[in-house]
Structures are given as C-alpha cells and as structure tokens.
Backbone as CSV, one residue per row, in Angstrom:
resi,resn,N_x,N_y,N_z,CA_x,CA_y,CA_z,C_x,C_y,C_z
1,UNK,6.013,2.668,16.241,5.230,3.328,15.206,3.875,2.635,15.055
2,UNK,2.812,3.437,15.085,1.468,2.897,14.918,1.035,3.157,13.476
3,UNK,0.681,2.089,12.758,0.370,2.174,11.330,-1.097,1.834,11.098
4,UNK,-1.811,2.750,10.459,-3.213,2.545,10.105,-3.240,1.945,8.709
5,UNK,-3.740,0.709,8.602,-3.701,-0.016,7.329,-5.081,-0.021,6.684
6,UNK,-5.172,0.564,5.507,-6.409,0.590,4.725,-6.328,-0.509,3.671
7,UNK,-7.321,-1.387,3.683,-7.248,-2.584,2.858,-6.572,-3.706,3.613
8,UNK,-6.740,-3.703,4.926,-6.004,-4.613,5.807,-6.309,-6.080,5.556
9,UNK,-7.481,-6.368,4.994,-7.858,-7.763,4.777,-7.400,-8.301,3.425
10,UNK,-6.721,-7.494,2.641,-6.191,-7.963,1.368,-5.043,-8.947,1.568
11,UNK,-4.679,-9.635,0.495,-3.677,-10.702,0.615,-2.307,-10.173,1.029
12,UNK,-1.870,-9.072,0.418,-0.578,-8.498,0.810,-0.635,-7.998,2.251
13,UNK,-1.723,-7.312,2.586,-1.839,-6.730,3.926,-1.946,-7.797,5.015
14,UNK,-2.511,-8.943,4.712,-2.538,-10.026,5.700,-1.122,-10.523,5.992
15,UNK,-0.292,-10.608,4.970,1.118,-10.945,5.203,1.791,-9.844,6.036
16,UNK,1.439,-8.599,5.743,1.969,-7.471,6.520,1.622,-7.656,7.999
17,UNK,0.392,-8.060,8.283,-0.037,-8.283,9.674,0.799,-9.371,10.342
18,UNK,1.157,-10.405,9.596,1.994,-11.462,10.166,3.383,-10.934,10.513
19,UNK,3.927,-10.053,9.666,5.222,-9.449,9.982,5.111,-8.514,11.186
20,UNK,4.003,-7.772,11.272,3.794,-6.868,12.405,3.792,-7.642,13.716
21,UNK,3.190,-8.807,13.691,3.107,-9.641,14.896,4.496,-9.939,15.460
22,UNK,5.498,-10.021,14.571,6.862,-10.349,14.987,7.753,-9.118,15.123
23,UNK,7.199,-7.935,14.909,7.982,-6.695,14.915,7.576,-5.848,16.111
24,UNK,8.467,-5.704,17.059,8.141,-4.978,18.297,8.070,-3.473,18.098
25,UNK,8.503,-2.978,16.937,8.543,-1.532,16.708,7.335,-1.009,15.935
26,UNK,6.514,-1.910,15.401,5.351,-1.502,14.620,4.082,-2.065,15.244
27,UNK,3.111,-1.199,15.409,1.787,-1.580,15.898,0.773,-1.248,14.810
28,UNK,-0.112,-2.164,14.516,-1.072,-1.959,13.430,-2.476,-1.665,13.953
29,UNK,-3.147,-0.771,13.242,-4.594,-0.610,13.358,-5.161,-1.010,12.002
30,UNK,-5.955,-2.066,11.970,-6.449,-2.620,10.715,-7.841,-2.087,10.404
31,UNK,-7.975,-1.396,9.291,-9.285,-0.935,8.847,-9.917,-2.040,7.999
32,UNK,-11.038,-2.569,8.468,-11.718,-3.653,7.779,-13.144,-3.231,7.442
33,UNK,-13.714,-3.911,6.447,-15.049,-3.537,5.957,-16.145,-4.430,6.524
34,UNK,-15.781,-5.637,6.970,-16.770,-6.584,7.473,-16.353,-7.090,8.850
35,UNK,-17.323,-7.196,9.744,-17.032,-7.618,11.123,-16.401,-9.006,11.176
36,UNK,-16.795,-9.888,10.251,-16.263,-11.247,10.277,-14.777,-11.317,9.906
37,UNK,-14.228,-10.215,9.419,-12.797,-10.188,9.107,-11.940,-9.949,10.349
38,UNK,-12.565,-9.604,11.453,-11.819,-9.181,12.644,-11.027,-10.304,13.299
39,UNK,-11.521,-11.535,13.236,-10.875,-12.637,13.960,-9.422,-12.822,13.555
40,UNK,-9.135,-12.714,12.274,-7.759,-12.862,11.790,-6.821,-11.912,12.527
41,UNK,-7.254,-10.693,12.733,-6.413,-9.679,13.356,-6.380,-9.830,14.878
42,UNK,-7.505,-10.187,15.468,-7.538,-10.413,16.919,-6.585,-11.525,17.322
43,UNK,-6.479,-12.550,16.497,-5.555,-13.655,16.775,-4.108,-13.182,16.806
44,UNK,-3.828,-12.066,16.144,-2.477,-11.511,16.083,-2.311,-10.312,16.997
45,UNK,-3.311,-10.048,17.825,-3.233,-8.938,18.761,-3.317,-7.579,18.105
46,UNK,-3.992,-7.516,16.950,-4.085,-6.278,16.177,-5.469,-5.661,16.333
47,UNK,-5.485,-4.376,16.641,-6.743,-3.638,16.772,-7.407,-3.461,15.412
48,UNK,-8.724,-3.551,15.371,-9.451,-3.344,14.122,-10.415,-2.175,14.240
49,UNK,-10.687,-1.557,13.091,-11.665,-0.483,12.977,-12.589,-0.843,11.822
50,UNK,-13.877,-0.825,12.068,-14.852,-1.211,11.051,-15.309,0.030,10.286
51,UNK,-14.800,0.167,9.059,-15.144,1.307,8.208,-15.181,0.854,6.754
52,UNK,-15.944,1.557,5.948,-16.030,1.294,4.523,-15.429,2.490,3.787
53,UNK,-14.395,2.236,3.007,-13.677,3.315,2.332,-14.588,4.108,1.398
54,UNK,-15.562,3.448,0.810,-16.479,4.118,-0.112,-17.588,4.839,0.643
55,UNK,-18.174,4.174,1.621,-19.376,4.700,2.279,-19.076,5.688,3.398
56,UNK,-17.987,5.498,4.116,-17.687,6.406,5.221,-17.054,7.698,4.723
57,UNK,-17.198,8.750,5.512,-16.711,10.066,5.113,-15.232,10.227,5.428
58,UNK,-14.646,11.250,4.846,-13.253,11.585,5.143,-13.088,11.882,6.631
59,UNK,-14.027,12.618,7.188,-13.947,12.968,8.613,-13.982,11.718,9.492
60,UNK,-14.802,10.737,9.137,-14.889,9.499,9.914,-13.599,8.696,9.816
61,UNK,-13.007,8.668,8.637,-11.746,7.953,8.460,-10.634,8.675,9.215
62,UNK,-10.617,9.998,9.148,-9.609,10.785,9.867,-9.699,10.562,11.365
63,UNK,-10.909,10.497,11.890,-11.103,10.260,13.318,-10.550,8.898,13.719
64,UNK,-10.757,7.892,12.871,-10.290,6.535,13.183,-8.776,6.423,13.171
65,UNK,-8.120,7.233,12.343,-6.662,7.118,12.216,-5.897,8.165,13.022
66,UNK,-6.590,8.945,13.833,-5.963,10.106,14.472,-4.796,9.758,15.387
67,UNK,-4.766,8.549,15.942,-3.678,8.169,16.847,-2.523,7.478,16.135
68,UNK,-2.611,7.341,14.819,-1.577,6.638,14.067,-0.416,7.568,13.718
69,UNK,0.716,6.955,13.439,1.904,7.685,13.000,2.097,7.603,11.496
70,UNK,1.452,6.621,10.876,1.610,6.407,9.437,0.357,5.731,8.900
71,UNK,0.154,5.884,7.598,-0.943,5.214,6.906,-0.356,4.353,5.802
72,UNK,-0.819,3.124,5.713,-0.474,2.233,4.612,-1.741,1.995,3.795
73,UNK,-1.714,2.375,2.523,-2.872,2.174,1.655,-2.621,0.964,0.774
74,UNK,-3.343,-0.111,1.065,-3.194,-1.355,0.313,-4.549,-1.863,-0.161
75,UNK,-5.497,-0.942,-0.316,-6.845,-1.316,-0.743,-6.917,-1.406,-2.255
76,UNK,-7.873,-2.190,-2.738,-8.083,-2.307,-4.170,-9.425,-2.945,-4.469
77,UNK,-9.976,-2.606,-5.624,-11.278,-3.142,-6.005,-11.209,-4.625,-6.345
78,UNK,-10.019,-5.089,-6.717,-9.844,-6.519,-6.960,-10.672,-7.058,-8.106
79,UNK,-10.792,-6.274,-9.182,-11.513,-6.745,-10.357,-13.014,-6.795,-10.215
80,UNK,-13.578,-6.019,-9.284,-15.023,-6.065,-9.044,-15.801,-5.055,-9.884
81,UNK,-15.168,-4.511,-10.924,-15.878,-3.613,-11.837,-15.232,-2.242,-11.927
82,UNK,-15.468,-1.578,-13.077,-14.858,-0.273,-13.302,-15.297,0.754,-12.266
83,UNK,-16.594,0.715,-11.890,-17.086,1.704,-10.933,-16.382,1.541,-9.589
84,UNK,-16.245,0.318,-9.115,-15.565,0.093,-7.838,-14.081,0.463,-7.935
85,UNK,-13.487,0.227,-9.103,-12.086,0.601,-9.291,-11.892,2.097,-9.102
86,UNK,-12.776,2.889,-9.696,-12.687,4.346,-9.543,-12.975,4.752,-8.101
87,UNK,-13.977,4.127,-7.485,-14.380,4.500,-6.132,-13.331,4.127,-5.079
88,UNK,-12.622,3.022,-5.297,-11.665,2.559,-4.290,-10.237,2.958,-4.649
89,UNK,-9.778,2.571,-5.831,-8.374,2.766,-6.188,-8.029,4.216,-6.494
90,UNK,-9.007,5.006,-6.891,-8.754,6.423,-7.138,-9.355,7.299,-6.044
91,UNK,-10.682,7.388,-5.985,-11.301,8.280,-5.001,-11.038,7.810,-3.575
92,UNK,-11.070,6.507,-3.353,-10.790,5.992,-2.015,-9.388,6.341,-1.555
93,UNK,-8.433,6.246,-2.476,-7.057,6.606,-2.134,-6.949,8.085,-1.776
94,UNK,-7.630,8.939,-2.551,-7.586,10.376,-2.278,-8.290,10.700,-0.957
95,UNK,-9.392,9.999,-0.674,-10.047,10.165,0.626,-9.078,9.808,1.754
96,UNK,-8.329,8.743,1.581,-7.381,8.319,2.615,-6.281,9.356,2.811
97,UNK,-5.770,9.900,1.711,-4.733,10.937,1.815,-5.270,12.174,2.534
98,UNK,-6.469,12.596,2.145,-7.080,13.781,2.757,-7.342,13.546,4.240
99,UNK,-7.806,12.352,4.574,-8.037,12.005,5.980,-6.737,12.040,6.768
100,UNK,-5.665,11.521,6.178,-4.368,11.539,6.860,-3.931,12.967,7.154
101,UNK,-4.108,13.845,6.184,-3.734,15.247,6.400,-4.610,15.878,7.473
102,UNK,-5.895,15.580,7.454,-6.786,16.128,8.474,-6.428,15.610,9.862
103,UNK,-5.952,14.380,9.932,-5.581,13.775,11.218,-4.181,14.183,11.673
104,UNK,-3.468,14.933,10.855,-2.128,15.382,11.218,-1.059,14.320,11.045
105,UNK,-1.320,13.329,10.205,-0.350,12.258,9.939,0.461,12.643,8.707
106,UNK,1.784,12.475,8.775,2.644,12.836,7.649,3.012,11.640,6.770
107,UNK,3.265,10.499,7.389,3.816,9.350,6.647,2.704,8.585,5.938
108,UNK,2.877,8.366,4.651,1.848,7.688,3.853,2.538,6.784,2.844
109,UNK,2.256,5.484,2.931,2.849,4.504,2.020,1.751,3.952,1.113
110,UNK,1.968,4.060,-0.181,0.989,3.645,-1.185,1.459,2.385,-1.908
111,UNK,0.594,1.365,-1.940,0.836,0.201,-2.792,0.145,0.470,-4.118
112,UNK,0.925,0.664,-5.157,0.403,1.022,-6.471,0.402,-0.207,-7.376
113,UNK,0.341,0.039,-8.677,0.489,-1.029,-9.662,1.881,-0.930,-10.267
114,UNK,2.291,-1.953,-10.995,3.694,-2.017,-11.431,4.096,-0.844,-12.314
115,UNK,3.339,-0.567,-13.334,3.726,0.466,-14.283,2.602,1.475,-14.436
116,UNK,2.907,2.746,-14.253,1.944,3.821,-14.461,2.502,4.774,-15.510
117,UNK,1.840,5.900,-15.713,2.285,6.840,-16.733,1.440,6.747,-17.989
118,UNK,1.625,7.706,-18.893,0.792,7.820,-20.078,0.856,6.582,-20.965
119,UNK,2.033,6.039,-21.182,2.150,4.865,-22.052,1.396,3.670,-21.468
120,UNK,1.573,3.439,-20.177,0.896,2.311,-19.528,-0.624,2.500,-19.551
121,UNK,-1.085,3.734,-19.355,-2.523,3.995,-19.334,-3.163,3.845,-20.712
122,UNK,-2.383,4.011,-21.767,-2.906,3.978,-23.126,-3.075,2.563,-23.667
123,UNK,-2.475,1.599,-23.017,-2.542,0.223,-23.504,-3.896,-0.387,-23.159
124,UNK,-4.563,-0.937,-24.165,-5.887,-1.513,-23.976,-5.769,-2.955,-23.484
125,UNK,-6.177,-3.186,-22.268,-6.170,-4.523,-21.675,-7.143,-4.515,-20.500
126,UNK,-7.322,-5.653,-19.879,-8.318,-5.775,-18.816,-8.041,-4.913,-17.606
127,UNK,-6.799,-4.469,-17.429,-6.440,-3.668,-16.261,-6.237,-2.191,-16.606
128,UNK,-6.717,-1.775,-17.776,-6.468,-0.390,-18.192,-7.084,0.618,-17.232
129,UNK,-8.343,0.419,-16.857,-8.997,1.362,-15.947,-8.299,1.358,-14.592
130,UNK,-7.904,0.186,-14.127,-7.157,0.066,-12.867,-5.849,0.853,-12.945
131,UNK,-5.133,0.713,-14.056,-3.871,1.436,-14.248,-4.096,2.935,-14.231
132,UNK,-5.144,3.381,-14.906,-5.469,4.815,-14.921,-5.773,5.315,-13.509
133,UNK,-6.601,4.553,-12.781,-6.955,4.952,-11.413,-5.722,5.044,-10.533
134,UNK,-4.868,4.045,-10.607,-3.652,4.039,-9.788,-2.724,5.188,-10.175
135,UNK,-2.605,5.442,-11.469,-1.730,6.520,-11.917,-2.135,7.857,-11.311
136,UNK,-3.430,8.176,-11.402,-3.855,9.490,-10.924,-3.888,9.575,-9.402
137,UNK,-4.088,8.446,-8.730,-3.955,8.447,-7.271,-2.504,8.734,-6.879
138,UNK,-1.567,8.101,-7.579,-0.144,8.355,-7.307,0.211,9.818,-7.553
139,UNK,-0.281,10.359,-8.667,0.022,11.743,-8.998,-0.555,12.701,-7.957
140,UNK,-1.753,12.410,-7.475,-2.351,13.240,-6.423,-1.475,13.207,-5.170
141,UNK,-1.031,12.016,-4.808,-0.197,11.864,-3.617,1.089,12.675,-3.741
142,UNK,1.710,12.625,-4.903,2.999,13.295,-5.090,2.866,14.811,-5.215
143,UNK,1.809,15.263,-5.859,1.740,16.669,-6.262,0.677,17.503,-5.567
144,UNK,-0.273,16.843,-4.861,-1.365,17.602,-4.275,-1.544,17.333,-2.786
145,UNK,-0.511,16.769,-2.163,-0.522,16.597,-0.711,0.807,17.083,-0.143
146,UNK,0.829,17.227,1.168,2.080,17.568,1.868,2.595,16.361,2.645
147,UNK,2.157,15.179,2.263,2.504,13.960,2.984,3.930,13.506,2.672
148,UNK,4.517,12.797,3.618,5.817,12.145,3.408,5.550,10.774,2.796
149,UNK,5.451,10.743,1.486,4.956,9.562,0.792,6.071,8.642,0.323
150,UNK,5.693,7.386,0.164,6.470,6.401,-0.582,5.478,5.629,-1.443
151,UNK,5.828,5.399,-2.704,4.973,4.634,-3.609,5.714,3.374,-4.023
152,UNK,5.100,2.231,-3.742,5.705,0.934,-4.062,4.930,0.332,-5.239
153,UNK,5.668,-0.041,-6.291,5.081,-0.609,-7.502,5.457,-2.087,-7.599
154,UNK,4.618,-2.997,-7.088,4.976,-4.417,-7.142,4.787,-5.002,-8.545
155,UNK,5.560,-6.049,-8.832,5.381,-6.794,-10.065,4.151,-7.680,-9.994
156,UNK,4.153,-8.751,-10.765,3.011,-9.669,-10.802,2.940,-10.417,-9.472
157,UNK,1.854,-10.223,-8.752,1.728,-10.786,-7.411,1.390,-12.270,-7.476
158,UNK,2.161,-13.073,-6.751,1.930,-14.519,-6.715,1.896,-14.977,-5.259
159,UNK,1.287,-16.127,-5.034,1.130,-16.644,-3.676,2.197,-17.667,-3.297
160,UNK,3.324,-17.614,-3.966,4.444,-18.476,-3.597,5.048,-18.011,-2.271
161,UNK,5.730,-18.911,-1.543,6.402,-18.484,-0.312,7.428,-17.386,-0.610
162,UNK,7.536,-16.438,0.295,8.508,-15.375,0.113,9.931,-15.877,0.198
163,UNK,10.827,-15.198,-0.507,12.252,-15.548,-0.485,13.052,-14.586,0.390
164,UNK,12.417,-13.475,0.808,13.059,-12.408,1.591,14.137,-11.697,0.782
165,UNK,14.071,-11.849,-0.544,15.012,-11.181,-1.441,14.244,-10.513,-2.574
166,UNK,14.664,-9.309,-2.936,13.953,-8.531,-3.952,14.936,-7.784,-4.843
167,UNK,14.375,-7.163,-5.858,15.103,-6.233,-6.719,14.263,-4.975,-6.822
168,UNK,14.845,-3.817,-6.563,14.088,-2.566,-6.605,14.692,-1.608,-7.615
169,UNK,13.873,-0.675,-8.076,14.309,0.320,-9.050,13.156,0.672,-9.957
170,UNK,13.395,1.581,-10.885,12.369,1.970,-11.849,12.793,1.538,-13.245
171,UNK,11.799,1.266,-14.093,12.081,0.889,-15.477,12.494,-0.551,-15.655
172,UNK,12.124,-1.408,-14.706,12.492,-2.816,-14.803,11.530,-3.569,-15.729
173,UNK,11.983,-4.709,-16.222,11.107,-5.589,-16.990,10.222,-6.338,-16.013
174,UNK,8.929,-6.359,-16.272,7.995,-6.932,-15.303,8.261,-8.413,-15.076
175,UNK,8.112,-8.801,-13.830,8.310,-10.188,-13.417,7.451,-10.422,-12.180
176,UNK,7.521,-11.604,-11.634,6.725,-11.951,-10.461,7.381,-11.457,-9.176
177,UNK,6.557,-11.405,-8.127,7.046,-11.238,-6.765,6.029,-11.858,-5.813
178,UNK,6.468,-12.668,-4.862,5.531,-13.210,-3.870,4.926,-12.087,-3.032
179,UNK,3.641,-12.218,-2.747,2.972,-11.214,-1.912,3.665,-11.056,-0.559
180,UNK,4.170,-12.140,-0.029,4.857,-12.084,1.264,6.069,-11.160,1.196
181,UNK,6.788,-11.176,0.073,7.953,-10.304,-0.074,7.547,-8.845,-0.245
182,UNK,6.396,-8.602,-0.865,5.891,-7.225,-0.931,5.581,-6.721,0.473
183,UNK,4.946,-7.561,1.267,4.614,-7.175,2.645,5.867,-6.877,3.450
184,UNK,6.881,-7.700,3.296,8.136,-7.445,4.011,8.777,-6.151,3.527
185,UNK,8.651,-5.874,2.235,9.156,-4.614,1.688,8.461,-3.419,2.343
186,UNK,7.164,-3.522,2.550,6.413,-2.427,3.178,6.861,-2.200,4.620
187,UNK,7.126,-3.280,5.332,7.670,-3.156,6.689,8.992,-2.403,6.645
188,UNK,9.849,-2.787,5.706,11.162,-2.155,5.601,11.059,-0.688,5.199
189,UNK,10.113,-0.369,4.336,9.878,1.030,3.951,9.553,1.873,5.182
190,UNK,8.718,1.349,6.052,8.353,2.080,7.263,9.528,2.247,8.213
191,UNK,10.490,1.357,8.137,11.681,1.442,8.989,12.730,2.411,8.432
192,UNK,12.623,2.772,7.160,13.705,3.511,6.502,13.198,4.823,5.915
193,UNK,13.580,5.931,6.541,13.129,7.250,6.091,13.740,7.672,4.763
194,UNK,14.774,6.960,4.286,15.341,7.285,2.980,14.346,7.000,1.849
195,UNK,13.252,6.299,2.166,12.238,6.010,1.151,11.196,7.121,1.029
196,UNK,11.273,8.128,1.887,10.317,9.234,1.814,10.519,10.014,0.519
197,UNK,9.413,10.317,-0.150,9.394,11.012,-1.439,10.093,10.195,-2.531
198,UNK,10.002,8.873,-2.407,10.574,7.968,-3.399,9.510,7.001,-3.883
199,UNK,9.632,6.577,-5.144,8.800,5.494,-5.654,9.703,4.507,-6.379
200,UNK,9.335,3.239,-6.311,10.172,2.220,-6.942,9.364,0.967,-7.235
201,UNK,9.809,0.244,-8.249,9.252,-1.062,-8.572,9.966,-2.107,-7.725
202,UNK,9.238,-3.145,-7.344,9.850,-4.221,-6.553,9.461,-5.555,-7.172
203,UNK,10.481,-6.367,-7.422,10.322,-7.671,-8.052,11.114,-8.705,-7.260
204,UNK,10.866,-9.972,-7.535,11.706,-11.012,-6.969,13.147,-10.757,-7.406
205,UNK,14.096,-10.964,-6.486,15.490,-10.673,-6.812,16.451,-11.429,-5.943
206,UNK,17.662,-10.890,-5.836,18.735,-11.578,-5.123,19.320,-10.758,-3.980
207,UNK,18.662,-9.647,-3.626,19.153,-8.790,-2.549,18.196,-8.863,-1.373
208,UNK,18.721,-9.029,-0.175,17.877,-9.079,1.018,17.008,-7.828,1.084
209,UNK,15.753,-8.001,1.478,14.784,-6.905,1.461,15.322,-5.673,2.178
210,UNK,15.783,-5.831,3.390,16.246,-4.680,4.171,17.402,-3.967,3.493
211,UNK,18.329,-4.724,2.934,19.469,-4.125,2.239,19.006,-3.364,0.995
212,UNK,18.090,-3.966,0.242,17.596,-3.320,-0.973,16.891,-2.005,-0.662
213,UNK,16.112,-1.986,0.406,15.375,-0.765,0.754,16.305,0.295,1.328
214,UNK,17.313,-0.125,2.052,18.289,0.867,2.572,19.011,1.587,1.447
215,UNK,19.105,0.953,0.284,19.837,1.538,-0.844,18.960,2.417,-1.737
216,UNK,17.651,2.457,-1.462,16.767,3.335,-2.233,17.244,4.787,-2.072
217,UNK,17.318,5.500,-3.187,17.723,6.912,-3.189,19.207,7.094,-2.938
218,UNK,20.000,6.062,-3.159,21.462,6.225,-3.023,22.095,6.399,-4.393
C-alpha cells in the first residue's frame, strides 16, 4: 500500500515514517513544505513531494498523490494563529479530501483532535478555534465525501517513548498518549479495513495496538 502523507514533517508523522521503514507492506510518499525537510525522509528511503497545502491548488495536490492507495492527513497549524488554523486544519483538510477524490483514491485517514462536537466547540479556551476547525473538517469528511474514511482522535500528545499499548473508544476521559503510539495506531488503521467509516479516541492503555484496532467496530 502506497500512502500519501500530508503533514509528513509533523511529530506524529515522523514517528509514522519510522514505522513505515520497518513495514514491508506500506510505502510512504511524504508531502513536505520545505526542501530542507527532505533529508529525514531520504535517510529512510521515503519519497518526498514539495508542496504547500495552503498555496498549492487542489489539482496540483491531486496530481502528486495520483499513484497512492491511501491518504493520511496529519497536518496542523501548530498554534501559529487563527488564520493558519482555518487555512490548514479546515480548508487544507477539505482540499486534501477533494484532491483524493479527484485522484481516484478511496482510503483517507484523518488525525483529528480529541473531542469535537457542539459542546467541545463552545468551550472558551486557547484551542477553541482549532477544535472548531477540526470538527467541521471531520464532518465534511463523513458527510460530504465518498471516501473510505477513518478519524482518529488522539488524547494529549506527549513525547514519551511509546508503550505499544492503547485504549480506544468514544466518550473517554481525556488522558495522555505518546506520539509514537499514535503513529503506530495509524499504521494499524491502514492494515485493518474494519476501521473504515469509524472514528475513535485513542489514549495510553493496556491493550496492544494491533489488538485494540482489530476490535474497532466489534
């Protein structure tokens, strides 16, 4: 499976690239915004494509991903301002979905935020605009595309070493999860078609990642 990764230079996606390096069944195409980011991926034998999610057109993104079997959207504004949040986490996500459809790709995996919905969007805090952007991107994916989607809602992302164990489900109490374990979860999602048309929260837990993902939708 060839996976086109948008936001490939992000912290979670870099862990994803390390897992890809050890996975003979997944090949990555990394979409990066700066040429100097390429070395990390070249060292892992991963092809890169230099594109800007905001500046490049849907047609240009579709052309770059045309040979892929799946798209992983792991891009984010990363606290760089409300305007960038809307341009990347909302409009950028919709551009990616539209490009995938134009390229004839069905599989689309979205890295969202932990909690979305009206209640989460109404809470006033520093991530309110981010939550709103993620919510409506998720809703667009579910209701306005024909993609075979999966939406992953990670807990509080930390840079601790991964444990290779998680807890999945909806309506959980928020807790931490190592970024490495989120990346491994994304690999497992791509391996398991039972995650298609499913969304779930993922937190640090006591169940092996592969086992937890196999049980999604059971």
